[in-house]
Amino acid sequence: QVQLVESGGGPVQPGGSLRLSCVASGFTVDDYAVGWFRQPPGKERDWISCIGSKSVNHSPYYRDSVKGRFTISRDKAENKVILEMSKLTPDDTAVYYCATDLYYTDCAGVITGLLDIWGQGTSVTVSD
């Protein structure tokens, strides 16, 4: 069964850090581009980061709002994609999702959000 499961969310103070994981089953994350998306309360879901497959040397992409604060990587041994978040602000409060499609090897298609495989999401709350 093809599946993505996120974890690592929770409450954090402004300026803090969190490490989100997206564990894949039923396919190998090395072979496809995987994206992270987030949906703030009352807003639409948008992509924030993506990592390409091994065929494109795992090229990472970031939305401007998280560039320099978030780092995406993949753990081949554990078949997962990691999003390390630092310098968090209340604007980062959202439900975070990872997603992919067993078709795209680069991020051009993934960042559209028109994907078939989504995790259930993990909630991040940044507040004092």
JSON list of C-alpha atoms in Angstrom, two decimals:
[
{"chain": "A", "resi": 1, "resn": "GLN", "atom": "CA", "xyz": [0.00, 0.00, 0.00]},
{"chain": "A", "resi": 2, "resn": "VAL", "atom": "CA", "xyz": [1.37, 3.39, -1.01]},
{"chain": "A", "resi": 3, "resn": "GLN", "atom": "CA", "xyz": [1.29, 5.70, 1.97]},
{"chain": "A", "resi": 4, "resn": "LEU", "atom": "CA", "xyz": [2.89, 8.77, 3.54]},
{"chain": "A", "resi": 5, "resn": "VAL", "atom": "CA", "xyz": [2.85, 9.40, 7.28]},
{"chain": "A", "resi": 6, "resn": "GLU", "atom": "CA", "xyz": [3.98, 12.69, 8.81]},
{"chain": "A", "resi": 7, "resn": "SER", "atom": "CA", "xyz": [5.15, 13.22, 12.36]},
{"chain": "A", "resi": 8, "resn": "GLY", "atom": "CA", "xyz": [7.08, 15.70, 14.45]},
{"chain": "A", "resi": 9, "resn": "GLY", "atom": "CA", "xyz": [4.60, 18.53, 14.79]},
{"chain": "A", "resi": 10, "resn": "GLY", "atom": "CA", "xyz": [3.59, 20.16, 18.03]},
{"chain": "A", "resi": 11, "resn": "PRO", "atom": "CA", "xyz": [3.73, 23.42, 19.97]},
{"chain": "A", "resi": 12, "resn": "VAL", "atom": "CA", "xyz": [6.88, 25.53, 19.82]},
{"chain": "A", "resi": 13, "resn": "GLN", "atom": "CA", "xyz": [7.84, 29.02, 20.91]},
{"chain": "A", "resi": 14, "resn": "PRO", "atom": "CA", "xyz": [8.76, 31.74, 18.42]},
{"chain": "A", "resi": 15, "resn": "GLY", "atom": "CA", "xyz": [12.37, 31.37, 17.41]},
{"chain": "A", "resi": 16, "resn": "GLY", "atom": "CA", "xyz": [12.31, 27.66, 18.07]},
{"chain": "A", "resi": 17, "resn": "SER", "atom": "CA", "xyz": [12.89, 24.66, 15.83]},
{"chain": "A", "resi": 18, "resn": "LEU", "atom": "CA", "xyz": [11.06, 21.51, 14.84]},
{"chain": "A", "resi": 19, "resn": "ARG", "atom": "CA", "xyz": [11.93, 18.49, 12.71]},
{"chain": "A", "resi": 20, "resn": "LEU", "atom": "CA", "xyz": [9.14, 16.98, 10.66]},
{"chain": "A", "resi": 21, "resn": "SER", "atom": "CA", "xyz": [9.36, 13.51, 9.16]},
{"chain": "A", "resi": 22, "resn": "CYS", "atom": "CA", "xyz": [7.46, 12.00, 6.26]},
{"chain": "A", "resi": 23, "resn": "VAL", "atom": "CA", "xyz": [7.81, 8.23, 6.17]},
{"chain": "A", "resi": 24, "resn": "ALA", "atom": "CA", "xyz": [6.92, 6.52, 2.93]},
{"chain": "A", "resi": 25, "resn": "SER", "atom": "CA", "xyz": [5.70, 2.99, 2.39]},
{"chain": "A", "resi": 26, "resn": "GLY", "atom": "CA", "xyz": [4.90, 1.15, -0.80]},
{"chain": "A", "resi": 27, "resn": "PHE", "atom": "CA", "xyz": [7.47, 3.07, -2.84]},
{"chain": "A", "resi": 28, "resn": "THR", "atom": "CA", "xyz": [11.02, 4.41, -2.56]},
{"chain": "A", "resi": 29, "resn": "VAL", "atom": "CA", "xyz": [11.36, 8.14, -1.85]},
{"chain": "A", "resi": 30, "resn": "ASP", "atom": "CA", "xyz": [14.64, 8.17, -3.74]},
{"chain": "A", "resi": 31, "resn": "ASP", "atom": "CA", "xyz": [12.78, 7.59, -7.00]},
{"chain": "A", "resi": 32, "resn": "TYR", "atom": "CA", "xyz": [10.27, 10.47, -6.91]},
{"chain": "A", "resi": 33, "resn": "ALA", "atom": "CA", "xyz": [10.05, 14.13, -6.01]},
{"chain": "A", "resi": 34, "resn": "VAL", "atom": "CA", "xyz": [8.37, 14.74, -2.65]},
{"chain": "A", "resi": 35, "resn": "GLY", "atom": "CA", "xyz": [6.94, 18.01, -1.45]},
{"chain": "A", "resi": 36, "resn": "TRP", "atom": "CA", "xyz": [5.98, 19.60, 1.83]},
{"chain": "A", "resi": 37, "resn": "PHE", "atom": "CA", "xyz": [2.86, 21.74, 1.95]},
{"chain": "A", "resi": 38, "resn": "ARG", "atom": "CA", "xyz": [1.15, 23.61, 4.73]},
{"chain": "A", "resi": 39, "resn": "GLN", "atom": "CA", "xyz": [-2.31, 24.96, 5.44]},
{"chain": "A", "resi": 40, "resn": "PRO", "atom": "CA", "xyz": [-2.55, 27.78, 7.98]},
{"chain": "A", "resi": 41, "resn": "PRO", "atom": "CA", "xyz": [-5.84, 28.18, 9.85]},
{"chain": "A", "resi": 42, "resn": "GLY", "atom": "CA", "xyz": [-8.49, 29.60, 7.53]},
{"chain": "A", "resi": 43, "resn": "LYS", "atom": "CA", "xyz": [-6.17, 29.65, 4.52]},
{"chain": "A", "resi": 44, "resn": "GLU", "atom": "CA", "xyz": [-5.47, 27.51, 1.51]},
{"chain": "A", "resi": 45, "resn": "ARG", "atom": "CA", "xyz": [-2.82, 24.84, 1.38]},
{"chain": "A", "resi": 46, "resn": "ASP", "atom": "CA", "xyz": [0.42, 25.88, -0.37]},
{"chain": "A", "resi": 47, "resn": "TRP", "atom": "CA", "xyz": [3.69, 24.18, -1.13]},
{"chain": "A", "resi": 48, "resn": "ILE", "atom": "CA", "xyz": [6.70, 25.27, 0.90]},
{"chain": "A", "resi": 49, "resn": "SER", "atom": "CA", "xyz": [9.46, 22.89, -0.07]},
{"chain": "A", "resi": 50, "resn": "CYS", "atom": "CA", "xyz": [10.24, 20.05, -2.43]},
{"chain": "A", "resi": 51, "resn": "ILE", "atom": "CA", "xyz": [13.10, 17.65, -3.01]},
{"chain": "A", "resi": 52, "resn": "GLY", "atom": "CA", "xyz": [13.73, 16.04, -6.35]},
{"chain": "A", "resi": 53, "resn": "SER", "atom": "CA", "xyz": [14.50, 12.39, -6.95]},
{"chain": "A", "resi": 54, "resn": "LYS", "atom": "CA", "xyz": [17.97, 10.89, -7.26]},
{"chain": "A", "resi": 55, "resn": "SER", "atom": "CA", "xyz": [17.73, 11.35, -11.03]},
{"chain": "A", "resi": 56, "resn": "VAL", "atom": "CA", "xyz": [17.93, 15.13, -10.50]},
{"chain": "A", "resi": 57, "resn": "ASN", "atom": "CA", "xyz": [20.45, 14.89, -7.67]},
{"chain": "A", "resi": 58, "resn": "HIS", "atom": "CA", "xyz": [17.79, 15.52, -5.04]},
{"chain": "A", "resi": 59, "resn": "SER", "atom": "CA", "xyz": [17.57, 19.22, -5.93]},
{"chain": "A", "resi": 60, "resn": "PRO", "atom": "CA", "xyz": [15.78, 21.12, -3.16]},
{"chain": "A", "resi": 61, "resn": "TYR", "atom": "CA", "xyz": [13.34, 23.98, -3.65]},
{"chain": "A", "resi": 62, "resn": "TYR", "atom": "CA", "xyz": [11.90, 26.41, -1.13]},
{"chain": "A", "resi": 63, "resn": "ARG", "atom": "CA", "xyz": [9.18, 28.99, -1.07]},
{"chain": "A", "resi": 64, "resn": "ASP", "atom": "CA", "xyz": [10.65, 32.43, -0.37]},
{"chain": "A", "resi": 65, "resn": "SER", "atom": "CA", "xyz": [8.89, 32.67, 2.99]},
{"chain": "A", "resi": 66, "resn": "VAL", "atom": "CA", "xyz": [10.84, 29.68, 4.36]},
{"chain": "A", "resi": 67, "resn": "LYS", "atom": "CA", "xyz": [14.11, 29.99, 2.43]},
{"chain": "A", "resi": 68, "resn": "GLY", "atom": "CA", "xyz": [17.06, 30.12, 4.80]},
{"chain": "A", "resi": 69, "resn": "ARG", "atom": "CA", "xyz": [15.00, 28.78, 7.72]},
{"chain": "A", "resi": 70, "resn": "PHE", "atom": "CA", "xyz": [13.79, 25.39, 6.48]},
{"chain": "A", "resi": 71, "resn": "THR", "atom": "CA", "xyz": [15.90, 22.55, 5.12]},
{"chain": "A", "resi": 72, "resn": "ILE", "atom": "CA", "xyz": [14.53, 19.54, 3.25]},
{"chain": "A", "resi": 73, "resn": "SER", "atom": "CA", "xyz": [16.42, 16.28, 3.00]},
{"chain": "A", "resi": 74, "resn": "ARG", "atom": "CA", "xyz": [15.79, 12.60, 2.57]},
{"chain": "A", "resi": 75, "resn": "ASP", "atom": "CA", "xyz": [16.89, 9.60, 4.62]},
{"chain": "A", "resi": 76, "resn": "LYS", "atom": "CA", "xyz": [17.30, 6.74, 2.20]},
{"chain": "A", "resi": 77, "resn": "ALA", "atom": "CA", "xyz": [17.81, 4.13, 4.91]},
{"chain": "A", "resi": 78, "resn": "GLU", "atom": "CA", "xyz": [14.51, 4.97, 6.59]},
{"chain": "A", "resi": 79, "resn": "ASN", "atom": "CA", "xyz": [12.73, 5.85, 3.34]},
{"chain": "A", "resi": 80, "resn": "LYS", "atom": "CA", "xyz": [11.61, 9.24, 4.55]},
{"chain": "A", "resi": 81, "resn": "VAL", "atom": "CA", "xyz": [11.79, 12.93, 3.78]},
{"chain": "A", "resi": 82, "resn": "ILE", "atom": "CA", "xyz": [12.68, 15.35, 6.56]},
{"chain": "A", "resi": 83, "resn": "LEU", "atom": "CA", "xyz": [11.84, 19.01, 6.94]},
{"chain": "A", "resi": 84, "resn": "GLU", "atom": "CA", "xyz": [13.98, 20.81, 9.48]},
{"chain": "A", "resi": 85, "resn": "MET", "atom": "CA", "xyz": [12.41, 24.11, 10.51]},
{"chain": "A", "resi": 86, "resn": "SER", "atom": "CA", "xyz": [14.16, 26.83, 12.47]},
{"chain": "A", "resi": 87, "resn": "LYS", "atom": "CA", "xyz": [13.52, 30.45, 13.49]},
{"chain": "A", "resi": 88, "resn": "LEU", "atom": "CA", "xyz": [9.83, 29.67, 13.60]},
{"chain": "A", "resi": 89, "resn": "THR", "atom": "CA", "xyz": [7.31, 32.49, 13.81]},
{"chain": "A", "resi": 90, "resn": "PRO", "atom": "CA", "xyz": [3.56, 32.50, 14.48]},
{"chain": "A", "resi": 91, "resn": "ASP", "atom": "CA", "xyz": [3.09, 32.76, 10.69]},
{"chain": "A", "resi": 92, "resn": "ASP", "atom": "CA", "xyz": [4.45, 29.23, 10.43]},
{"chain": "A", "resi": 93, "resn": "THR", "atom": "CA", "xyz": [1.48, 27.89, 12.39]},
{"chain": "A", "resi": 94, "resn": "ALA", "atom": "CA", "xyz": [-0.25, 25.39, 10.11]},
{"chain": "A", "resi": 95, "resn": "VAL", "atom": "CA", "xyz": [-0.98, 21.78, 9.38]},
{"chain": "A", "resi": 96, "resn": "TYR", "atom": "CA", "xyz": [1.97, 20.40, 7.44]},
{"chain": "A", "resi": 97, "resn": "TYR", "atom": "CA", "xyz": [1.55, 17.73, 4.79]},
{"chain": "A", "resi": 98, "resn": "CYS", "atom": "CA", "xyz": [3.94, 15.79, 2.63]},
{"chain": "A", "resi": 99, "resn": "ALA", "atom": "CA", "xyz": [2.82, 14.64, -0.78]},
{"chain": "A", "resi": 100, "resn": "THR", "atom": "CA", "xyz": [3.99, 13.03, -3.97]},
{"chain": "A", "resi": 101, "resn": "ASP", "atom": "CA", "xyz": [2.83, 11.41, -7.15]},
{"chain": "A", "resi": 102, "resn": "LEU", "atom": "CA", "xyz": [4.41, 8.25, -8.54]},
{"chain": "A", "resi": 103, "resn": "TYR", "atom": "CA", "xyz": [5.18, 10.11, -11.73]},
{"chain": "A", "resi": 104, "resn": "TYR", "atom": "CA", "xyz": [7.25, 13.23, -11.04]},
{"chain": "A", "resi": 105, "resn": "THR", "atom": "CA", "xyz": [10.97, 12.94, -10.56]},
{"chain": "A", "resi": 106, "resn": "ASP", "atom": "CA", "xyz": [11.55, 16.69, -10.37]},
{"chain": "A", "resi": 107, "resn": "CYS", "atom": "CA", "xyz": [9.68, 19.33, -8.45]},
{"chain": "A", "resi": 108, "resn": "ALA", "atom": "CA", "xyz": [8.01, 21.20, -11.30]},
{"chain": "A", "resi": 109, "resn": "GLY", "atom": "CA", "xyz": [4.92, 19.05, -11.10]},
{"chain": "A", "resi": 110, "resn": "VAL", "atom": "CA", "xyz": [4.95, 18.50, -7.35]},
{"chain": "A", "resi": 111, "resn": "ILE", "atom": "CA", "xyz": [4.72, 22.17, -6.42]},
{"chain": "A", "resi": 112, "resn": "THR", "atom": "CA", "xyz": [1.41, 22.46, -8.26]},
{"chain": "A", "resi": 113, "resn": "GLY", "atom": "CA", "xyz": [-0.14, 20.40, -5.48]},
{"chain": "A", "resi": 114, "resn": "LEU", "atom": "CA", "xyz": [-2.08, 18.32, -8.00]},
{"chain": "A", "resi": 115, "resn": "LEU", "atom": "CA", "xyz": [-0.89, 15.08, -6.44]},
{"chain": "A", "resi": 116, "resn": "ASP", "atom": "CA", "xyz": [-2.43, 11.72, -5.68]},
{"chain": "A", "resi": 117, "resn": "ILE", "atom": "CA", "xyz": [-0.62, 10.73, -2.51]},
{"chain": "A", "resi": 118, "resn": "TRP", "atom": "CA", "xyz": [-0.94, 12.82, 0.66]},
{"chain": "A", "resi": 119, "resn": "GLY", "atom": "CA", "xyz": [-0.18, 12.18, 4.28]},
{"chain": "A", "resi": 120, "resn": "GLN", "atom": "CA", "xyz": [-2.66, 12.89, 7.04]},
{"chain": "A", "resi": 121, "resn": "GLY", "atom": "CA", "xyz": [-0.82, 16.02, 8.18]},
{"chain": "A", "resi": 122, "resn": "THR", "atom": "CA", "xyz": [0.94, 17.08, 11.36]},
{"chain": "A", "resi": 123, "resn": "SER", "atom": "CA", "xyz": [0.03, 20.25, 13.21]},
{"chain": "A", "resi": 124, "resn": "VAL", "atom": "CA", "xyz": [2.57, 22.93, 14.12]},
{"chain": "A", "resi": 125, "resn": "THR", "atom": "CA", "xyz": [1.63, 25.74, 16.49]},
{"chain": "A", "resi": 126, "resn": "VAL", "atom": "CA", "xyz": [4.07, 28.59, 17.08]},
{"chain": "A", "resi": 127, "resn": "SER", "atom": "CA", "xyz": [3.15, 30.76, 20.05]},
{"chain": "A", "resi": 128, "resn": "ASP", "atom": "CA", "xyz": [4.43, 32.07, 23.38]}
]
